[in-house]
Amino acid sequence: MTRIVFEKPDAVALVAEVFRELGYEGASMSSITARTKLSKGSLYHFFPGGKEQMAAEIMAHIDAWFVTEMFRPLEEGDPRAAIARMWETTDTYFRSGRRVCLIGAFALDETRDRFSSAIQNYFQRWIEALAGALTRAGLAAAEARMLAEEVVVGIQGALTLARALGDDAIFGRTLARLKERLGAAIEESVPPARII
Amino acid sequence: MTRIVFEKPDAVALVAEVFRELGYEGASMSSITARTKLSKGSLYHFFPGGKEQMAAEIMAHIDAWFVTEMFRPLEEGDPRAAIARMWETTDTYFRSGRRVCLIGAFALDETRDRFSSAIQNYFQRWIEALAGALTRAGLAAAEARMLAEEVVVGIQGALTLARALGDDAIFGRTLARLKERLGAAIEESVPPARII
DNA sequence: TATTTTATAGACCGATCGGTTTAGAAGATC
DNA sequence: GATCTTCTAAACCGATCGGTCTATAAAATA
């Protein structure tokens, strides 16, 4: 028999796609083995805690990726550059609306109760990181916070509607609209010194 | 033994709440019987087609409700009044963000493939009905369409984030923001005759 | 090359899955 | 009140569930 060998990071990524497509409850062990080609033996070798551990590690992996690629730049880097990068990262990560947000999907059913703190942390950090960047770009804290919330809400909503309507274009339009709105808000708030 | 008697409309509503909480795959027959107090006998009497029929009838029921309470008024009634009513209906129906959108949740995993046309119709009609009302209120068709899309996207995103953050307040804030934006757009487009 | 560790394949387990059937209670019709 | 239809309760079904276990192949270490 032909034996296929996997490394754990690959296993995490492969299983993640199955959860993304089928949801936590919808992803049965047999569907995971069928779609990833990982046998049950391999899966339980990498994830002795079973489905729950798989989901937990996947979420941690996604979170870590967003932290380095998006959150930390927003928190620490040049705000305008980091925001520009955020639009690209978002569009690329979600494959222009064709890929659902696993963490957002987990939030909707009772799967949320299993992973509530991971889910909460992810969205909270996204909103706060973006709000921080907007504040450093010159916006008032309250306005920055509201706009950051609007952006993350818009991204999640657009992902839902892109799937619901079977039309990715809505994701691109939403991203463009949000980008413009943020750009306009930053423009308006340029410090007086530069206007005079 | 005490026998509990149900009528079908009640059965639909009760089962709907279970799907809402657990998702389509997460809602097992045993969890449905446990939460609704409907026995398997009753459930298969009302829904001989099993889970799939339950979900289909629930979606049809939700759709019909939205048609009479929201879509038709937007399509046919006074646009400003219908839009005002829409904000109230939305807030009430989704219990200020504590209740998820079942149709939106179904859109995210492969449950979508079972009910794709019902899901698509629901969101398409919402967007088009609202765009129609905005057009009749004086907006250009393209702007109306964009704003309508923004509103439905915002509502869906806010529902996701309300659950994810465990904070209903975001739903109210989003609704208020969208309401204000729509109001401003309508104000701006009052016909010249009324300005002069 | 011998030994040990790591990872894979798949049979196997009890529990639960969605769904069916049967017996009979409650409601409706006469 | 007899009859018929509607509806409920729960035992029951094969299939699938998530998870365990064993044998062994491959890789790493010696």
PDB file of C-alpha atoms (C1' of nucleotides) in Angstrom, chain A residues 25-26 109, chain B residues 18-29 31-32 49-56 58-59 102 105-106 109-112 114-115, chain C residues 17-19:
ATOM      1  CA  GLU A  25     -20.528  19.864  13.313  1.00  0.00           C
ATOM      2  CA  GLY A  26     -20.740  19.203   9.600  1.00  0.00           C
ATOM      3  CA  ASP A 109     -23.973  28.315  16.175  1.00  0.00           C
TER       4      ASP A 109
ATOM      5  CA  VAL B  18     -33.199  24.827  17.501  1.00  0.00           C
ATOM      6  CA  PHE B  19     -31.690  25.208  14.029  1.00  0.00           C
ATOM      7  CA  ARG B  20     -30.913  28.804  14.879  1.00  0.00           C
ATOM      8  CA  GLU B  21     -29.004  27.799  17.986  1.00  0.00           C
ATOM      9  CA  LEU B  22     -27.277  24.639  16.776  1.00  0.00           C
ATOM     10  CA  GLY B  23     -27.073  25.049  13.004  1.00  0.00           C
ATOM     11  CA  TYR B  24     -28.361  22.532  10.476  1.00  0.00           C
ATOM     12  CA  GLU B  25     -25.788  19.805  11.128  1.00  0.00           C
ATOM     13  CA  GLY B  26     -25.563  20.559  14.828  1.00  0.00           C
ATOM     14  CA  ALA B  27     -29.299  20.118  15.314  1.00  0.00           C
ATOM     15  CA  SER B  28     -29.700  16.357  15.769  1.00  0.00           C
ATOM     16  CA  MET B  29     -33.109  14.752  15.976  1.00  0.00           C
ATOM     17  CA  SER B  31     -31.579  17.615  20.392  1.00  0.00           C
ATOM     18  CA  ILE B  32     -34.679  18.760  18.509  1.00  0.00           C
ATOM     19  CA  GLY B  49     -39.165  14.533   4.752  1.00  0.00           C
ATOM     20  CA  GLY B  50     -37.158  14.777   7.966  1.00  0.00           C
ATOM     21  CA  LYS B  51     -34.595  17.426   8.766  1.00  0.00           C
ATOM     22  CA  GLU B  52     -34.362  18.673   5.228  1.00  0.00           C
ATOM     23  CA  GLN B  53     -38.107  19.337   5.042  1.00  0.00           C
ATOM     24  CA  MET B  54     -38.026  21.007   8.454  1.00  0.00           C
ATOM     25  CA  ALA B  55     -35.322  23.393   7.307  1.00  0.00           C
ATOM     26  CA  ALA B  56     -37.041  24.063   3.988  1.00  0.00           C
ATOM     27  CA  ILE B  58     -38.720  27.013   8.254  1.00  0.00           C
ATOM     28  CA  MET B  59     -36.943  29.035   5.589  1.00  0.00           C
ATOM     29  CA  LEU B 102     -30.819  31.480  10.260  1.00  0.00           C
ATOM     30  CA  ALA B 105     -25.963  31.048   9.030  1.00  0.00           C
ATOM     31  CA  PHE B 106     -27.074  28.433   6.489  1.00  0.00           C
ATOM     32  CA  ASP B 109     -21.290  26.028   5.411  1.00  0.00           C
ATOM     33  CA  GLU B 110     -22.257  23.417   2.846  1.00  0.00           C
ATOM     34  CA  THR B 111     -25.838  23.652   4.101  1.00  0.00           C
ATOM     35  CA  ARG B 112     -25.954  26.416   1.504  1.00  0.00           C
ATOM     36  CA  ARG B 114     -29.053  22.255  -0.099  1.00  0.00           C
ATOM     37  CA  PHE B 115     -30.988  25.512   0.026  1.00  0.00           C
TER      38      PHE B 115
ATOM     39  C1'  DC C  17     -27.179   9.506  14.030  1.00  0.00           C
ATOM     40  C1'  DG C  18     -31.532  10.229  10.889  1.00  0.00           C
ATOM     41  C1'  DG C  19     -35.386   7.711   9.987  1.00  0.00           C
TER      42       DG C  19
END
